[in-house]
Amino acid sequence: MSSRTSGTGVPRVRGFGRIGRAGGGLRFPNSDHEQLAKPTIAPRGPMRARRWWPWLLAGLAVLAVAAAAIWAVLGSSLLDVRSVQVAGARELPVDEVRAAAAVALGTPMLRLDTKGIEARVAAVPRVATVAVRRALDGTVWIEITERAPVAIVRRGSGVHLVDATGADYAAVPVGPPGLPELRVARVGPRDAATVAALTVLAGLPQPLRAQVLVVAARSPADVVLRLSTGQAGNEREVRWGGVDQGDRKASVLGPLLTRPGKIYDVSSPTLPTVA
């Protein structure tokens, strides 16, 4: 390789062109310079597409699992009703509860109308509360609470049971022992006299409640009790009045009953009387 001096005083090297001054850099042949200025870049399109394949496959797998789950629940018999069980029945026959529920075996569990079942069972007179739940083994559980009698109502030659709400829910040949007779013009949960009489009865101390033969009410403010003395035909009448001051009336009546008499009036507990 030879060199020579150009007219400008700058040495030139044959084959490389002019050698630049300080800070000017070197001047290379055009072909080599173009190769350094334009590096080769690999196409990126196919690589990006390959990165999306795992996500696409995962999404398809999730959709397949979801579709299989929906089919298992709605389209197959895996979660169909297989049995109906009743809990809490005592006096009420279990078959009567099942008949009222009207749950068809083979019904998909998710299509089961639990509110409708509860409404149908609640319409059975002896049922006080009901709850329906579903189990994964295909069992429908119907849990009921039966009404408990607190008094009886005589109608003709029959006896009807009344619970604490005033509901007349069953007719029986003979009333359970120890229950007082309820005497009101119209028995029912919405009858004010019924509610007053049963409220007074529920608020009595147990020893006093055990003596009650009859609880009567001509109005909510006129509740009257008939108490047993243990001797037939020798009963005592308690004029209770309204439901207010129940605890005070009960505390006054206890000592008052130690006095001889037939009529005990505690309707005004500050001025009780015996006659």
Short mmCIF file of C-alpha atoms in Angstrom, two decimals:
data_model
loop_
_atom_site.label_atom_id
_atom_site.label_comp_id
_atom_site.label_asym_id
_atom_site.label_seq_id
_atom_site.Cartn_x
_atom_site.Cartn_y
_atom_site.Cartn_z
CA MET A 1 0.00 0.00 0.00
CA SER A 2 1.44 3.40 -1.00
CA SER A 3 0.62 6.92 0.01
CA ARG A 4 1.07 10.32 -1.38
CA THR A 5 0.48 13.86 -0.41
CA SER A 6 -2.51 15.70 -1.85
CA GLY A 7 -2.57 19.32 -2.76
CA THR A 8 -3.93 20.21 0.57
CA GLY A 9 -1.07 18.73 2.47
CA VAL A 10 -3.13 15.85 3.84
CA PRO A 11 -1.64 12.45 3.21
CA ARG A 12 -3.76 10.05 1.30
CA VAL A 13 -3.59 6.32 1.47
CA ARG A 14 -4.31 4.48 -1.66
CA GLY A 15 -7.46 2.48 -1.38
CA PHE A 16 -8.81 4.31 1.68
CA GLY A 17 -9.26 7.86 0.62
CA ARG A 18 -8.33 10.88 2.68
CA ILE A 19 -7.24 10.57 6.29
CA GLY A 20 -9.24 13.09 8.28
CA ARG A 21 -7.83 15.69 10.57
CA ALA A 22 -8.13 15.49 14.35
CA GLY A 23 -11.80 15.26 15.28
CA GLY A 24 -12.78 14.60 11.70
CA GLY A 25 -12.52 10.81 11.87
CA LEU A 26 -11.68 8.51 9.05
CA ARG A 27 -13.28 8.35 5.73
CA PHE A 28 -14.01 4.81 4.58
CA PRO A 29 -15.04 3.52 1.27
CA ASN A 30 -18.73 3.91 0.55
CA SER A 31 -19.47 0.19 0.39
CA ASP A 32 -17.96 -0.57 3.79
CA HIS A 33 -19.55 2.48 5.40
CA GLU A 34 -23.01 1.47 4.20
CA GLN A 35 -22.58 -2.00 5.68
CA LEU A 36 -21.80 -0.54 9.13
CA ALA A 37 -24.56 2.12 9.03
CA LYS A 38 -27.31 -0.35 8.14
CA PRO A 39 -27.20 -3.40 10.48
CA THR A 40 -29.31 -6.33 9.50
CA ILE A 41 -32.49 -6.71 11.70
CA ALA A 42 -34.28 -10.07 11.78
CA PRO A 43 -38.02 -9.95 11.03
CA ARG A 44 -40.06 -9.93 14.27
CA GLY A 45 -43.52 -10.80 13.04
CA PRO A 46 -43.32 -14.63 13.29
CA MET A 47 -41.69 -14.43 16.75
CA ARG A 48 -44.49 -12.28 18.12
CA ALA A 49 -47.09 -14.67 16.74
CA ARG A 50 -45.36 -17.61 18.41
CA ARG A 51 -45.52 -15.80 21.78
CA TRP A 52 -49.34 -15.63 21.59
CA TRP A 53 -49.84 -19.35 20.99
CA PRO A 54 -49.60 -20.43 24.70
CA TRP A 55 -52.13 -17.79 25.74
CA LEU A 56 -54.51 -18.81 22.98
CA LEU A 57 -54.25 -22.47 23.94
CA ALA A 58 -54.80 -21.64 27.63
CA GLY A 59 -57.92 -19.62 26.79
CA LEU A 60 -59.33 -22.46 24.72
CA ALA A 61 -58.68 -24.87 27.58
CA VAL A 62 -60.54 -22.63 30.03
CA LEU A 63 -63.50 -22.40 27.66
CA ALA A 64 -63.53 -26.17 27.28
CA VAL A 65 -63.55 -26.68 31.05
CA ALA A 66 -66.34 -24.11 31.48
CA ALA A 67 -68.43 -25.76 28.77
CA ALA A 68 -67.93 -29.16 30.39
CA ALA A 69 -68.97 -27.75 33.78
CA ILE A 70 -72.14 -26.19 32.31
CA TRP A 71 -73.00 -29.43 30.60
CA ALA A 72 -72.41 -31.38 33.83
CA VAL A 73 -74.75 -29.07 35.72
CA LEU A 74 -77.51 -28.55 33.18
CA GLY A 75 -77.17 -31.23 30.57
CA SER A 76 -76.20 -34.33 32.52
CA SER A 77 -77.64 -36.18 35.50
CA LEU A 78 -74.64 -35.57 37.75
CA LEU A 79 -76.43 -32.84 39.75
CA ASP A 80 -80.05 -33.98 39.47
CA VAL A 81 -82.36 -34.39 42.44
CA ARG A 82 -81.96 -37.95 43.68
CA SER A 83 -83.82 -37.86 47.01
CA VAL A 84 -85.94 -35.60 49.21
CA GLN A 85 -85.36 -35.74 52.96
CA VAL A 86 -87.49 -34.14 55.69
CA ALA A 87 -86.10 -33.06 59.06
CA GLY A 88 -88.00 -31.80 62.10
CA ALA A 89 -91.28 -33.67 61.55
CA ARG A 90 -92.84 -35.06 64.72
CA GLU A 91 -96.61 -35.12 64.56
CA LEU A 92 -96.68 -34.36 60.86
CA PRO A 93 -96.18 -37.37 58.52
CA VAL A 94 -93.06 -37.07 56.37
CA ASP A 95 -94.94 -38.20 53.26
CA GLU A 96 -97.35 -35.30 53.70
CA VAL A 97 -94.44 -32.86 53.67
CA ARG A 98 -92.95 -34.48 50.56
CA ALA A 99 -96.30 -34.35 48.81
CA ALA A 100 -96.67 -30.66 49.61
CA ALA A 101 -93.12 -29.92 48.44
CA ALA A 102 -93.81 -31.56 45.04
CA VAL A 103 -90.13 -32.00 44.14
CA ALA A 104 -89.74 -34.21 41.07
CA LEU A 105 -86.76 -36.58 41.12
CA GLY A 106 -84.41 -35.95 38.22
CA THR A 107 -84.89 -32.18 38.26
CA PRO A 108 -81.55 -30.33 37.80
CA MET A 109 -80.53 -28.86 41.14
CA LEU A 110 -79.86 -25.39 39.71
CA ARG A 111 -83.35 -25.25 38.25
CA LEU A 112 -84.96 -26.10 41.58
CA ASP A 113 -87.30 -23.38 42.85
CA THR A 114 -86.48 -23.49 46.57
CA LYS A 115 -88.68 -20.49 47.36
CA GLY A 116 -91.63 -22.16 45.71
CA ILE A 117 -90.99 -25.35 47.68
CA GLU A 118 -90.87 -23.39 50.93
CA ALA A 119 -94.12 -21.63 50.11
CA ARG A 120 -95.92 -24.90 49.39
CA VAL A 121 -94.68 -26.58 52.57
CA ALA A 122 -95.44 -23.48 54.67
CA ALA A 123 -99.07 -23.78 53.55
CA VAL A 124 -99.37 -27.02 55.52
CA PRO A 125 -101.27 -25.96 58.68
CA ARG A 126 -98.97 -27.72 61.17
CA VAL A 127 -95.80 -26.12 59.76
CA ALA A 128 -94.54 -23.04 61.59
CA THR A 129 -91.25 -22.50 59.70
CA VAL A 130 -89.55 -24.19 56.75
CA ALA A 131 -86.15 -23.96 55.06
CA VAL A 132 -85.00 -25.80 51.93
CA ARG A 133 -81.37 -26.50 51.06
CA ARG A 134 -79.58 -28.50 48.38
CA ALA A 135 -76.69 -30.93 48.87
CA LEU A 136 -74.03 -31.88 46.33
CA ASP A 137 -75.01 -35.55 46.51
CA GLY A 138 -78.38 -34.74 44.91
CA THR A 139 -80.37 -34.56 48.16
CA VAL A 140 -82.96 -31.86 48.81
CA TRP A 141 -83.33 -31.23 52.54
CA ILE A 142 -86.61 -29.79 53.85
CA GLU A 143 -86.21 -28.63 57.45
CA ILE A 144 -89.44 -27.76 59.24
CA THR A 145 -90.53 -26.59 62.67
CA GLU A 146 -93.97 -27.72 63.72
CA ARG A 147 -96.42 -25.50 65.55
CA ALA A 148 -96.64 -26.08 69.30
CA PRO A 149 -100.09 -25.85 70.94
CA VAL A 150 -100.54 -23.42 73.85
CA ALA A 151 -104.33 -23.59 74.11
CA ILE A 152 -107.36 -25.38 72.75
CA VAL A 153 -110.62 -24.15 71.23
CA ARG A 154 -113.79 -26.21 71.54
CA ARG A 155 -115.99 -26.30 68.48
CA GLY A 156 -119.01 -28.52 68.76
CA SER A 157 -117.74 -31.91 69.83
CA GLY A 158 -114.25 -31.32 68.44
CA VAL A 159 -111.10 -29.76 69.85
CA HIS A 160 -108.81 -27.48 67.87
CA LEU A 161 -105.18 -26.71 68.68
CA VAL A 162 -104.00 -23.08 68.80
CA ASP A 163 -100.35 -22.01 68.82
CA ALA A 164 -98.76 -18.91 70.35
CA THR A 165 -99.55 -16.80 67.27
CA GLY A 166 -103.26 -17.58 67.52
CA ALA A 167 -103.32 -19.92 64.53
CA ASP A 168 -105.95 -22.67 64.69
CA TYR A 169 -103.93 -25.32 62.91
CA ALA A 170 -105.30 -28.77 63.74
CA ALA A 171 -108.39 -30.63 64.94
CA VAL A 172 -107.91 -33.52 67.35
CA PRO A 173 -110.34 -35.84 69.14
CA VAL A 174 -108.97 -34.95 72.58
CA GLY A 175 -106.86 -31.96 73.58
CA PRO A 176 -103.41 -32.49 75.11
CA PRO A 177 -103.50 -32.50 78.91
CA GLY A 178 -102.62 -29.30 80.73
CA LEU A 179 -103.63 -26.87 77.97
CA PRO A 180 -106.14 -24.14 78.87
CA GLU A 181 -109.22 -23.40 76.83
CA LEU A 182 -109.20 -20.20 74.78
CA ARG A 183 -112.51 -18.37 74.59
CA VAL A 184 -112.74 -15.49 72.16
CA ALA A 185 -115.32 -14.47 69.59
CA ARG A 186 -113.05 -15.14 66.64
CA VAL A 187 -109.79 -17.08 66.88
CA GLY A 188 -106.99 -15.93 64.62
CA PRO A 189 -103.54 -14.32 64.48
CA ARG A 190 -105.11 -11.03 63.36
CA ASP A 191 -107.79 -10.98 66.05
CA ALA A 192 -106.82 -8.45 68.73
CA ALA A 193 -108.66 -10.28 71.52
CA THR A 194 -106.92 -13.56 70.61
CA VAL A 195 -103.51 -11.91 70.62
CA ALA A 196 -104.19 -10.21 73.98
CA ALA A 197 -105.37 -13.42 75.66
CA LEU A 198 -102.38 -15.43 74.46
CA THR A 199 -99.95 -12.63 75.37
CA VAL A 200 -101.25 -12.63 78.95
CA LEU A 201 -101.06 -16.43 79.09
CA ALA A 202 -97.45 -16.49 77.83
CA GLY A 203 -96.39 -13.86 80.38
CA LEU A 204 -97.64 -15.75 83.46
CA PRO A 205 -95.13 -17.46 85.75
CA GLN A 206 -95.16 -21.21 85.17
CA PRO A 207 -96.74 -22.13 88.56
CA LEU A 208 -99.58 -19.72 87.87
CA ARG A 209 -99.95 -20.74 84.24
CA ALA A 210 -100.37 -24.37 85.31
CA GLN A 211 -103.52 -23.36 87.22
CA VAL A 212 -105.23 -21.70 84.25
CA LEU A 213 -108.25 -23.61 83.00
CA VAL A 214 -109.67 -20.92 80.74
CA VAL A 215 -108.33 -17.70 79.25
CA ALA A 216 -111.06 -15.49 77.79
CA ALA A 217 -111.15 -12.06 76.21
CA ARG A 218 -114.17 -10.06 75.08
CA SER A 219 -111.78 -7.30 73.98
CA PRO A 220 -108.00 -6.65 74.14
CA ALA A 221 -108.58 -4.69 77.38
CA ASP A 222 -110.74 -7.33 79.07
CA VAL A 223 -108.78 -10.54 79.61
CA VAL A 224 -110.18 -12.90 82.27
CA LEU A 225 -108.57 -16.05 83.68
CA ARG A 226 -110.25 -18.95 85.38
CA LEU A 227 -107.97 -20.79 87.80
CA SER A 228 -108.25 -24.25 89.23
CA THR A 229 -108.16 -24.74 92.99
CA GLY A 230 -107.75 -28.48 92.74
CA GLN A 231 -111.39 -29.06 93.66
CA ALA A 232 -114.04 -29.59 91.01
CA GLY A 233 -116.52 -26.75 90.81
CA ASN A 234 -114.41 -24.56 93.06
CA GLU A 235 -112.72 -22.23 90.55
CA ARG A 236 -111.45 -18.69 90.93
CA GLU A 237 -111.77 -15.84 88.48
CA VAL A 238 -108.98 -13.36 87.82
CA ARG A 239 -109.88 -10.12 86.08
CA TRP A 240 -106.66 -9.23 84.42
CA GLY A 241 -107.64 -6.37 82.14
CA GLY A 242 -105.24 -5.42 79.34
CA VAL A 243 -101.76 -6.69 78.52
CA ASP A 244 -99.99 -3.70 80.10
CA GLN A 245 -98.10 -4.03 83.41
CA GLY A 246 -98.12 -7.81 83.12
CA ASP A 247 -95.17 -8.37 85.48
CA ARG A 248 -96.65 -6.05 88.08
CA LYS A 249 -100.05 -7.79 87.91
CA ALA A 250 -98.46 -11.23 88.25
CA SER A 251 -96.44 -10.17 91.31
CA VAL A 252 -99.57 -8.72 92.97
CA LEU A 253 -101.76 -11.72 92.13
CA GLY A 254 -99.50 -14.25 93.88
CA PRO A 255 -100.02 -12.89 97.44
CA LEU A 256 -103.62 -11.96 96.60
CA LEU A 257 -104.53 -15.58 95.89
CA THR A 258 -103.67 -16.51 99.47
CA ARG A 259 -106.79 -14.68 100.56
CA PRO A 260 -110.19 -16.38 100.41
CA GLY A 261 -112.43 -15.23 97.62
CA LYS A 262 -113.93 -15.97 94.23
CA ILE A 263 -113.01 -12.94 92.12
CA TYR A 264 -109.53 -11.39 92.10
CA ASP A 265 -109.19 -8.11 90.22
CA VAL A 266 -105.70 -6.97 89.28
CA SER A 267 -106.70 -4.89 86.27
CA SER A 268 -105.37 -1.94 88.31
CA PRO A 269 -102.38 -3.46 90.12
CA THR A 270 -102.06 -0.48 92.46
CA LEU A 271 -105.61 -1.11 93.74
CA PRO A 272 -106.23 -4.90 93.61
CA THR A 273 -109.44 -6.26 95.08
CA VAL A 274 -110.83 -9.62 96.26
CA ALA A 275 -114.52 -10.44 96.29
#
